[in-house]
PDB file of C-alpha atoms in Angstrom:
ATOM      1  CA  MET K   1     -12.791  -4.275  22.383  1.00  0.00           C
ATOM      2  CA  ILE K   2     -12.545  -0.793  23.878  1.00  0.00           C
ATOM      3  CA  ILE K   3     -11.659   2.119  21.570  1.00  0.00           C
ATOM      4  CA  THR K   4      -9.627   4.834  23.278  1.00  0.00           C
ATOM      5  CA  GLU K   5      -9.296   8.515  22.487  1.00  0.00           C
ATOM      6  CA  ALA K   6      -5.677   7.897  21.421  1.00  0.00           C
ATOM      7  CA  GLU K   7      -6.835   5.376  18.803  1.00  0.00           C
ATOM      8  CA  LEU K   8      -9.377   7.847  17.434  1.00  0.00           C
ATOM      9  CA  ARG K   9      -6.684  10.506  17.228  1.00  0.00           C
ATOM     10  CA  ASP K  10      -4.496   8.016  15.325  1.00  0.00           C
ATOM     11  CA  GLN K  11      -7.194   7.885  12.678  1.00  0.00           C
ATOM     12  CA  LEU K  12      -7.586  11.650  12.350  1.00  0.00           C
ATOM     13  CA  ARG K  13      -4.226  13.122  13.382  1.00  0.00           C
ATOM     14  CA  THR K  14      -5.746  16.629  13.127  1.00  0.00           C
ATOM     15  CA  PRO K  15      -9.435  16.451  14.138  1.00  0.00           C
ATOM     16  CA  THR K  16     -11.993  18.500  12.207  1.00  0.00           C
ATOM     17  CA  LEU K  17     -15.669  19.048  12.954  1.00  0.00           C
ATOM     18  CA  GLY K  18     -17.842  16.325  11.464  1.00  0.00           C
ATOM     19  CA  ALA K  19     -14.964  14.039  10.419  1.00  0.00           C
ATOM     20  CA  GLN K  20     -15.568  10.311  10.170  1.00  0.00           C
ATOM     21  CA  VAL K  21     -14.036   7.770  12.546  1.00  0.00           C
ATOM     22  CA  VAL K  22     -14.272   4.013  12.082  1.00  0.00           C
ATOM     23  CA  ILE K  23     -15.567   1.985  15.026  1.00  0.00           C
ATOM     24  CA  PRO K  24     -15.369  -1.839  14.716  1.00  0.00           C
ATOM     25  CA  ALA K  25     -18.626  -3.699  15.234  1.00  0.00           C
ATOM     26  CA  GLY K  26     -19.205  -4.538  18.878  1.00  0.00           C
ATOM     27  CA  ALA K  27     -16.523  -2.148  20.144  1.00  0.00           C
ATOM     28  CA  ARG K  28     -17.139   0.135  23.124  1.00  0.00           C
ATOM     29  CA  LEU K  29     -15.820   3.662  23.578  1.00  0.00           C
ATOM     30  CA  SER K  30     -13.761   4.706  26.574  1.00  0.00           C
ATOM     31  CA  PRO K  31     -15.170   7.750  28.411  1.00  0.00           C
ATOM     32  CA  SER K  32     -12.496  10.023  26.924  1.00  0.00           C
ATOM     33  CA  ALA K  33     -13.172   8.632  23.437  1.00  0.00           C
ATOM     34  CA  ALA K  34     -16.901   9.342  23.825  1.00  0.00           C
ATOM     35  CA  ASP K  35     -16.112  12.908  24.951  1.00  0.00           C
ATOM     36  CA  PHE K  36     -13.731  13.320  22.009  1.00  0.00           C
ATOM     37  CA  ILE K  37     -16.456  12.299  19.539  1.00  0.00           C
ATOM     38  CA  LYS K  38     -18.935  14.666  21.161  1.00  0.00           C
ATOM     39  CA  GLN K  39     -16.445  17.559  21.251  1.00  0.00           C
ATOM     40  CA  TRP K  40     -15.727  17.344  17.507  1.00  0.00           C
ATOM     41  CA  SER K  41     -19.188  16.119  16.402  1.00  0.00           C
ATOM     42  CA  LEU K  42     -17.482  13.120  14.829  1.00  0.00           C
ATOM     43  CA  VAL K  43     -19.435  10.651  12.715  1.00  0.00           C
ATOM     44  CA  ALA K  44     -18.871   6.982  13.634  1.00  0.00           C
ATOM     45  CA  VAL K  45     -18.956   4.511  10.714  1.00  0.00           C
ATOM     46  CA  ASP K  46     -18.616   0.736  10.637  1.00  0.00           C
ATOM     47  CA  ALA K  47     -15.218  -0.866  10.105  1.00  0.00           C
ATOM     48  CA  PRO K  48     -14.624  -2.213   6.571  1.00  0.00           C
ATOM     49  CA  THR K  49     -15.082  -5.913   6.033  1.00  0.00           C
ATOM     50  CA  ALA K  50     -12.099  -8.136   5.375  1.00  0.00           C
ATOM     51  CA  ALA K  51     -10.949  -8.504   1.795  1.00  0.00           C
ATOM     52  CA  PRO K  52     -11.511 -11.953   0.290  1.00  0.00           C
ATOM     53  CA  ALA K  53      -8.553 -14.298  -0.030  1.00  0.00           C
ATOM     54  CA  ALA K  54      -6.733 -14.214  -3.332  1.00  0.00           C
ATOM     55  CA  THR K  55      -7.166 -17.074  -5.776  1.00  0.00           C
ATOM     56  CA  PRO K  56      -4.007 -18.234  -7.591  1.00  0.00           C
ATOM     57  CA  GLY K  57      -4.125 -17.784 -11.356  1.00  0.00           C
ATOM     58  CA  LEU K  58      -6.966 -15.233 -11.323  1.00  0.00           C
ATOM     59  CA  ALA K  59      -6.401 -11.536 -11.936  1.00  0.00           C
ATOM     60  CA  GLU K  60      -7.403  -9.382  -8.980  1.00  0.00           C
ATOM     61  CA  GLU K  61      -9.787  -6.442  -9.385  1.00  0.00           C
ATOM     62  CA  TRP K  62      -6.940  -4.017  -8.654  1.00  0.00           C
ATOM     63  CA  ASP K  63      -4.556  -5.648 -11.176  1.00  0.00           C
ATOM     64  CA  LYS K  64      -5.397  -3.355 -14.083  1.00  0.00           C
ATOM     65  CA  ALA K  65      -3.914  -0.512 -16.088  1.00  0.00           C
ATOM     66  CA  SER K  66      -3.579   2.896 -14.455  1.00  0.00           C
ATOM     67  CA  VAL K  67      -5.899   5.800 -15.291  1.00  0.00           C
ATOM     68  CA  PHE K  68      -5.373   9.552 -15.007  1.00  0.00           C
ATOM     69  CA  PRO K  69      -6.653  10.710 -11.578  1.00  0.00           C
ATOM     70  CA  VAL K  70      -8.888  13.493 -12.962  1.00  0.00           C
ATOM     71  CA  ASP K  71     -11.752  12.988 -15.438  1.00  0.00           C
ATOM     72  CA  PHE K  72     -12.094  16.007 -17.752  1.00  0.00           C
ATOM     73  CA  THR K  73     -14.910  14.648 -19.944  1.00  0.00           C
ATOM     74  CA  GLY K  74     -17.709  16.433 -18.087  1.00  0.00           C
ATOM     75  CA  SER K  75     -18.407  20.107 -17.519  1.00  0.00           C
ATOM     76  CA  ILE K  76     -16.594  19.967 -14.149  1.00  0.00           C
ATOM     77  CA  PRO K  77     -13.385  17.933 -13.600  1.00  0.00           C
ATOM     78  CA  THR K  78     -13.909  15.055 -11.160  1.00  0.00           C
ATOM     79  CA  CYS K  79     -11.624  12.714  -9.221  1.00  0.00           C
ATOM     80  CA  THR K  80     -11.571   9.230 -10.803  1.00  0.00           C
ATOM     81  CA  SER K  81     -11.004   7.690  -7.362  1.00  0.00           C
ATOM     82  CA  CYS K  82     -13.761   9.293  -5.268  1.00  0.00           C
ATOM     83  CA  GLY K  83     -15.983  10.950  -7.909  1.00  0.00           C
ATOM     84  CA  MET K  84     -15.892  14.354  -6.207  1.00  0.00           C
ATOM     85  CA  GLU K  85     -15.504  17.625  -8.093  1.00  0.00           C
ATOM     86  CA  VAL K  86     -11.934  18.895  -8.310  1.00  0.00           C
ATOM     87  CA  THR K  87     -12.083  22.424  -6.930  1.00  0.00           C
ATOM     88  CA  GLN K  88      -9.499  25.012  -5.996  1.00  0.00           C
ATOM     89  CA  LYS K  89      -7.580  24.603  -2.745  1.00  0.00           C
ATOM     90  CA  ALA K  90      -4.666  26.203  -0.939  1.00  0.00           C
ATOM     91  CA  SER K  91      -1.310  25.127  -2.403  1.00  0.00           C
ATOM     92  CA  ALA K  92      -0.137  23.811   0.992  1.00  0.00           C
ATOM     93  CA  LEU K  93      -3.115  21.460   1.261  1.00  0.00           C
ATOM     94  CA  THR K  94      -4.115  18.253  -0.484  1.00  0.00           C
ATOM     95  CA  GLN K  95      -7.026  15.833  -0.222  1.00  0.00           C
ATOM     96  CA  LEU K  96      -6.679  13.488   2.750  1.00  0.00           C
ATOM     97  CA  ASN K  97      -9.781  11.565   1.716  1.00  0.00           C
ATOM     98  CA  ALA K  98     -12.972  12.193  -0.203  1.00  0.00           C
ATOM     99  CA  HIS K  99     -14.199  14.698   2.412  1.00  0.00           C
ATOM    100  CA  HIS K 100     -11.232  16.516   3.935  1.00  0.00           C
ATOM    101  CA  PHE K 101      -8.134  18.447   2.988  1.00  0.00           C
ATOM    102  CA  ALA K 102      -4.946  18.148   5.033  1.00  0.00           C
ATOM    103  CA  SER K 103      -1.494  19.682   5.182  1.00  0.00           C
ATOM    104  CA  LYS K 104       1.048  18.122   2.816  1.00  0.00           C
ATOM    105  CA  THR K 105       3.123  17.328   5.913  1.00  0.00           C
ATOM    106  CA  HIS K 106       0.384  15.051   7.298  1.00  0.00           C
ATOM    107  CA  PRO K 107       1.804  11.554   7.990  1.00  0.00           C
ATOM    108  CA  ARG K 108      -0.618   9.904   5.579  1.00  0.00           C
ATOM    109  CA  ILE K 109       0.346  12.314   2.807  1.00  0.00           C
ATOM    110  CA  LYS K 110       4.037  11.581   3.439  1.00  0.00           C
ATOM    111  CA  LEU K 111       3.311   7.852   3.225  1.00  0.00           C
ATOM    112  CA  ARG K 112       1.324   8.394   0.032  1.00  0.00           C
ATOM    113  CA  GLY K 113       4.262  10.234  -1.515  1.00  0.00           C
ATOM    114  CA  ARG K 114       6.658   7.377  -0.737  1.00  0.00           C
ATOM    115  CA  VAL K 115       4.263   4.883  -2.341  1.00  0.00           C
ATOM    116  CA  ASP K 116       4.098   7.121  -5.404  1.00  0.00           C
ATOM    117  CA  SER K 117       7.902   7.090  -5.629  1.00  0.00           C
ATOM    118  CA  LEU K 118       7.979   3.291  -5.269  1.00  0.00           C
ATOM    119  CA  HIS K 119       5.348   2.990  -8.004  1.00  0.00           C
ATOM    120  CA  ALA K 120       7.484   5.088 -10.356  1.00  0.00           C
ATOM    121  CA  LYS K 121      10.557   2.925  -9.710  1.00  0.00           C
ATOM    122  CA  VAL K 122       8.606  -0.287 -10.285  1.00  0.00           C
ATOM    123  CA  LEU K 123       7.330   1.015 -13.627  1.00  0.00           C
ATOM    124  CA  LEU K 124      10.879   1.929 -14.665  1.00  0.00           C
ATOM    125  CA  ILE K 125      12.212  -1.524 -13.732  1.00  0.00           C
ATOM    126  CA  GLN K 126       9.297  -3.137 -15.557  1.00  0.00           C
ATOM    127  CA  ARG K 127      10.268  -1.244 -18.702  1.00  0.00           C
ATOM    128  CA  MET K 128      13.883  -2.347 -18.330  1.00  0.00           C
ATOM    129  CA  ALA K 129      12.830  -5.968 -17.756  1.00  0.00           C
ATOM    130  CA  LYS K 130      10.727  -5.879 -20.908  1.00  0.00           C
ATOM    131  CA  GLU K 131      13.641  -4.508 -22.937  1.00  0.00           C
ATOM    132  CA  ALA K 132      15.924  -7.216 -21.495  1.00  0.00           C
ATOM    133  CA  GLY K 133      13.548  -9.985 -22.564  1.00  0.00           C
ATOM    134  CA  GLU K 134      12.600 -10.880 -18.965  1.00  0.00           C
ATOM    135  CA  SER K 135       8.915 -11.343 -19.793  1.00  0.00           C
ATOM    136  CA  ALA K 136       7.896 -13.094 -16.555  1.00  0.00           C
ATOM    137  CA  LEU K 137       9.569 -10.404 -14.462  1.00  0.00           C
ATOM    138  CA  ALA K 138       7.988  -7.620 -16.536  1.00  0.00           C
ATOM    139  CA  ARG K 139       4.561  -9.239 -16.156  1.00  0.00           C
ATOM    140  CA  ASP K 140       4.837  -9.529 -12.381  1.00  0.00           C
ATOM    141  CA  LEU K 141       6.247  -6.022 -11.976  1.00  0.00           C
ATOM    142  CA  GLY K 142       3.148  -4.797 -13.797  1.00  0.00           C
ATOM    143  CA  THR K 143       1.099  -6.531 -11.106  1.00  0.00           C
ATOM    144  CA  VAL K 144       3.246  -4.983  -8.369  1.00  0.00           C
ATOM    145  CA  ALA K 145       2.793  -1.522  -9.941  1.00  0.00           C
ATOM    146  CA  ALA K 146      -0.971  -2.073  -9.926  1.00  0.00           C
ATOM    147  CA  TYR K 147      -0.699  -3.090  -6.274  1.00  0.00           C
ATOM    148  CA  CYS K 148       1.039   0.195  -5.444  1.00  0.00           C
ATOM    149  CA  ARG K 149      -2.047   1.900  -6.858  1.00  0.00           C
ATOM    150  CA  GLU K 150      -4.257  -0.412  -4.772  1.00  0.00           C
ATOM    151  CA  LEU K 151      -2.308   0.563  -1.637  1.00  0.00           C
ATOM    152  CA  THR K 152      -2.827   4.253  -2.354  1.00  0.00           C
ATOM    153  CA  SER K 153      -6.515   3.674  -3.069  1.00  0.00           C
ATOM    154  CA  ALA K 154      -7.000   1.764   0.191  1.00  0.00           C
ATOM    155  CA  GLU K 155      -5.244   4.468   2.228  1.00  0.00           C
ATOM    156  CA  TYR K 156      -7.140   7.298   0.500  1.00  0.00           C
ATOM    157  CA  ASN K 157     -10.523   5.583   0.765  1.00  0.00           C
ATOM    158  CA  GLU K 158      -9.778   4.380   4.324  1.00  0.00           C
ATOM    159  CA  ARG K 159     -10.460   0.700   3.721  1.00  0.00           C
ATOM    160  CA  LEU K 160      -8.689  -2.636   3.999  1.00  0.00           C
ATOM    161  CA  VAL K 161      -6.122  -3.276   1.287  1.00  0.00           C
ATOM    162  CA  ALA K 162      -6.617  -6.315  -0.947  1.00  0.00           C
ATOM    163  CA  PRO K 163      -4.084  -9.181  -0.652  1.00  0.00           C
ATOM    164  CA  LEU K 164      -1.147  -9.134  -3.073  1.00  0.00           C
ATOM    165  CA  GLN K 165      -1.322 -12.024  -5.523  1.00  0.00           C
ATOM    166  CA  LEU K 166       0.953 -12.745  -8.479  1.00  0.00           C
ATOM    167  CA  GLN K 167      -0.601 -14.401 -11.506  1.00  0.00           C
ATOM    168  CA  THR K 168       1.296 -17.708 -11.381  1.00  0.00           C
ATOM    169  CA  TRP K 169       2.539 -18.013  -7.779  1.00  0.00           C
ATOM    170  CA  SER K 170       0.329 -18.264  -4.704  1.00  0.00           C
ATOM    171  CA  VAL K 171       1.058 -16.357  -1.509  1.00  0.00           C
ATOM    172  CA  ASP K 172       1.953 -19.625   0.228  1.00  0.00           C
ATOM    173  CA  ASP K 173       4.344 -20.642  -2.560  1.00  0.00           C
ATOM    174  CA  ILE K 174       6.075 -17.259  -2.423  1.00  0.00           C
ATOM    175  CA  HIS K 175       6.383 -17.534   1.362  1.00  0.00           C
ATOM    176  CA  ARG K 176       8.004 -20.962   1.041  1.00  0.00           C
ATOM    177  CA  ALA K 177      10.360 -19.762  -1.700  1.00  0.00           C
ATOM    178  CA  THR K 178      11.618 -16.788   0.337  1.00  0.00           C
ATOM    179  CA  HIS K 179      12.177 -18.942   3.427  1.00  0.00           C
ATOM    180  CA  ASP K 180      13.495 -22.051   1.683  1.00  0.00           C
ATOM    181  CA  PRO K 181      14.841 -20.992  -1.732  1.00  0.00           C
ATOM    182  CA  LYS K 182      16.968 -24.154  -1.924  1.00  0.00           C
ATOM    183  CA  GLY K 183      13.959 -26.413  -1.563  1.00  0.00           C
ATOM    184  CA  VAL K 184      11.663 -24.428  -3.875  1.00  0.00           C
ATOM    185  CA  LEU K 185      13.975 -22.849  -6.464  1.00  0.00           C
ATOM    186  CA  GLY K 186      17.160 -24.851  -6.070  1.00  0.00           C
ATOM    187  CA  ILE K 187      19.355 -21.928  -4.997  1.00  0.00           C
ATOM    188  CA  GLU K 188      20.674 -20.590  -1.705  1.00  0.00           C
ATOM    189  CA  HIS K 189      19.538 -17.327  -0.121  1.00  0.00           C
ATOM    190  CA  LEU K 190      20.592 -14.441  -2.311  1.00  0.00           C
ATOM    191  CA  THR K 191      23.540 -12.104  -1.879  1.00  0.00           C
ATOM    192  CA  ILE K 192      24.421  -9.843  -4.785  1.00  0.00           C
ATOM    193  CA  ASP K 193      27.578  -8.015  -5.791  1.00  0.00           C
ATOM    194  CA  GLU K 194      29.078  -6.103  -8.706  1.00  0.00           C
ATOM    195  CA  ASP K 195      28.810  -9.135 -10.961  1.00  0.00           C
ATOM    196  CA  ASP K 196      25.015  -9.237 -10.813  1.00  0.00           C
ATOM    197  CA  THR K 197      22.803  -7.601 -13.420  1.00  0.00           C
ATOM    198  CA  GLU K 198      21.434  -4.091 -13.166  1.00  0.00           C
ATOM    199  CA  LEU K 199      17.934  -5.536 -12.849  1.00  0.00           C
ATOM    200  CA  GLN K 200      19.006  -7.515  -9.785  1.00  0.00           C
ATOM    201  CA  HIS K 201      20.384  -4.379  -8.160  1.00  0.00           C
ATOM    202  CA  LEU K 202      17.263  -2.351  -8.963  1.00  0.00           C
ATOM    203  CA  LEU K 203      15.020  -5.057  -7.519  1.00  0.00           C
ATOM    204  CA  ASN K 204      17.176  -4.941  -4.403  1.00  0.00           C
ATOM    205  CA  VAL K 205      16.709  -1.165  -4.212  1.00  0.00           C
ATOM    206  CA  VAL K 206      12.907  -1.369  -4.327  1.00  0.00           C
ATOM    207  CA  ARG K 207      13.005  -4.229  -1.804  1.00  0.00           C
ATOM    208  CA  THR K 208      14.758  -1.936   0.666  1.00  0.00           C
ATOM    209  CA  ASP K 209      12.383   0.904  -0.251  1.00  0.00           C
ATOM    210  CA  ALA K 210       9.418  -1.316   0.657  1.00  0.00           C
ATOM    211  CA  ARG K 211      10.990  -2.128   4.032  1.00  0.00           C
ATOM    212  CA  GLU K 212      11.531   1.576   4.764  1.00  0.00           C
ATOM    213  CA  ILE K 213       7.966   2.392   3.723  1.00  0.00           C
ATOM    214  CA  GLU K 214       6.699  -0.346   6.054  1.00  0.00           C
ATOM    215  CA  ILE K 215       8.378   1.486   8.938  1.00  0.00           C
ATOM    216  CA  LEU K 216       6.801   4.764   7.819  1.00  0.00           C
ATOM    217  CA  ALA K 217       3.410   3.015   7.612  1.00  0.00           C
ATOM    218  CA  LEU K 218       3.847   1.695  11.155  1.00  0.00           C
ATOM    219  CA  GLU K 219       4.593   5.245  12.316  1.00  0.00           C
ATOM    220  CA  THR K 220       1.517   6.513  10.456  1.00  0.00           C
ATOM    221  CA  PHE K 221      -0.765   3.779  11.820  1.00  0.00           C
ATOM    222  CA  PRO K 222       0.856   2.814  15.157  1.00  0.00           C
ATOM    223  CA  SER K 223      -2.187   1.085  16.667  1.00  0.00           C
ATOM    224  CA  PRO K 224      -2.557  -2.642  15.822  1.00  0.00           C
ATOM    225  CA  HIS K 225      -6.312  -2.092  16.257  1.00  0.00           C
ATOM    226  CA  HIS K 226      -6.563   0.535  13.522  1.00  0.00           C
ATOM    227  CA  PRO K 227      -9.496  -0.535  11.303  1.00  0.00           C
ATOM    228  CA  TYR K 228      -7.555  -0.393   8.028  1.00  0.00           C
ATOM    229  CA  GLY K 229      -4.024   0.823   8.823  1.00  0.00           C
ATOM    230  CA  GLU K 230      -2.850  -2.554  10.089  1.00  0.00           C
ATOM    231  CA  SER K 231      -3.682  -4.166   6.736  1.00  0.00           C
ATOM    232  CA  ILE K 232      -1.636  -1.493   4.932  1.00  0.00           C
ATOM    233  CA  CYS K 233       1.359  -2.060   7.213  1.00  0.00           C
ATOM    234  CA  HIS K 234       1.127  -5.817   6.655  1.00  0.00           C
ATOM    235  CA  ALA K 235       0.900  -5.270   2.890  1.00  0.00           C
ATOM    236  CA  PHE K 236       4.250  -3.469   2.849  1.00  0.00           C
ATOM    237  CA  ASN K 237       5.801  -6.336   4.787  1.00  0.00           C
ATOM    238  CA  ARG K 238       4.536  -8.730   2.110  1.00  0.00           C
ATOM    239  CA  LEU K 239       5.629  -6.377  -0.676  1.00  0.00           C
ATOM    240  CA  SER K 240       9.280  -6.440   0.397  1.00  0.00           C
ATOM    241  CA  SER K 241       9.076 -10.258   0.368  1.00  0.00           C
ATOM    242  CA  ILE K 242       7.646 -10.155  -3.165  1.00  0.00           C
ATOM    243  CA  PHE K 243      10.638  -8.160  -4.387  1.00  0.00           C
ATOM    244  CA  TYR K 244      13.008 -10.648  -2.752  1.00  0.00           C
ATOM    245  CA  PHE K 245      11.070 -13.489  -4.373  1.00  0.00           C
ATOM    246  CA  LEU K 246      11.419 -11.829  -7.787  1.00  0.00           C
ATOM    247  CA  GLN K 247      15.178 -11.552  -7.163  1.00  0.00           C
ATOM    248  CA  LEU K 248      15.401 -15.222  -6.243  1.00  0.00           C
ATOM    249  CA  ARG K 249      13.315 -16.361  -9.176  1.00  0.00           C
ATOM    250  CA  MET K 250      15.355 -14.290 -11.611  1.00  0.00           C
ATOM    251  CA  LYS K 251      18.596 -15.739 -10.204  1.00  0.00           C
ATOM    252  CA  ALA K 252      17.217 -19.250 -10.518  1.00  0.00           C
ATOM    253  CA  GLY K 253      15.988 -18.644 -14.053  1.00  0.00           C
ATOM    254  CA  ALA K 254      12.513 -19.825 -13.111  1.00  0.00           C
ATOM    255  CA  GLU K 255       9.183 -18.642 -14.450  1.00  0.00           C
TER     256      GLU K 255
END
C-alpha cells in the first residue's frame, strides 16, 4: 500500500506542526507524502488494530451508562475521555483530539455535532418507548444510545469503532431480517403512514438521520484507506439498518 499526501491531508484537514498521522503497517509513503511529513514535522503512528467481532448475548464494553465529560473531583478539571486537563481556549475552537484544537467548522466537528443530535433523539425515543411499555425497544435504544457515544469516542480518539451488537439479536440475524422480513419476522417490508404509532414515525426519523450522517461521514473521511474513518462510515451504514430492524420488529410484535 502506498500512502499519498492527499490521504495524509484527509486525516489532518488543517496540518499543524508535530501532529500525528496514522500509517498502516507495511505501507510506503509517496514522495510528496514524505515531503509533507517532513515539512510539518509530523509524527507517524501505527494504525489501530481491528476491533474483535461481537458475541451475541454479551454486553459490549461500550454498552454502558453515559458519564459527564469533565471530572471535577480533582484540583484541576480533566476530560473523562482523554484524561487531559480542561484549560481555557478560544470560543471558536474545540478539541479535535487529545492533542489539538480545531475550528468548530472543521468537518470532524460537524460530524461530531450530528452524532450528538442523533444521540439526543435516541434517548428521547427510548424514554417514550419505556413509557409506552415497549420494554424490548427501550432496552435496545439504550444500546444504540451507548453506540452513539462509542462512535464519538472512536472519532475523537482516532481509532476503529467497535461493531454494533444488540443484546438478543446477532448482526447476521439483523441483516437477514432487514433483507427478508417475511422469512424472519413474518411481515413484508415496512411502509408507514398516518395510522402508525408515533414511535414508528420517530424511529423512521432517526433512520433517515443515520443515512444523512453516513453521507457526512463519507465526506469527512473520503478515502477508503483511512485507518479509522472507513470503520466509522460503515458503522453509520449499519446503524440505519438497526433502526429499520427496530421498526420491523416493533411492527411484527417480536422481541
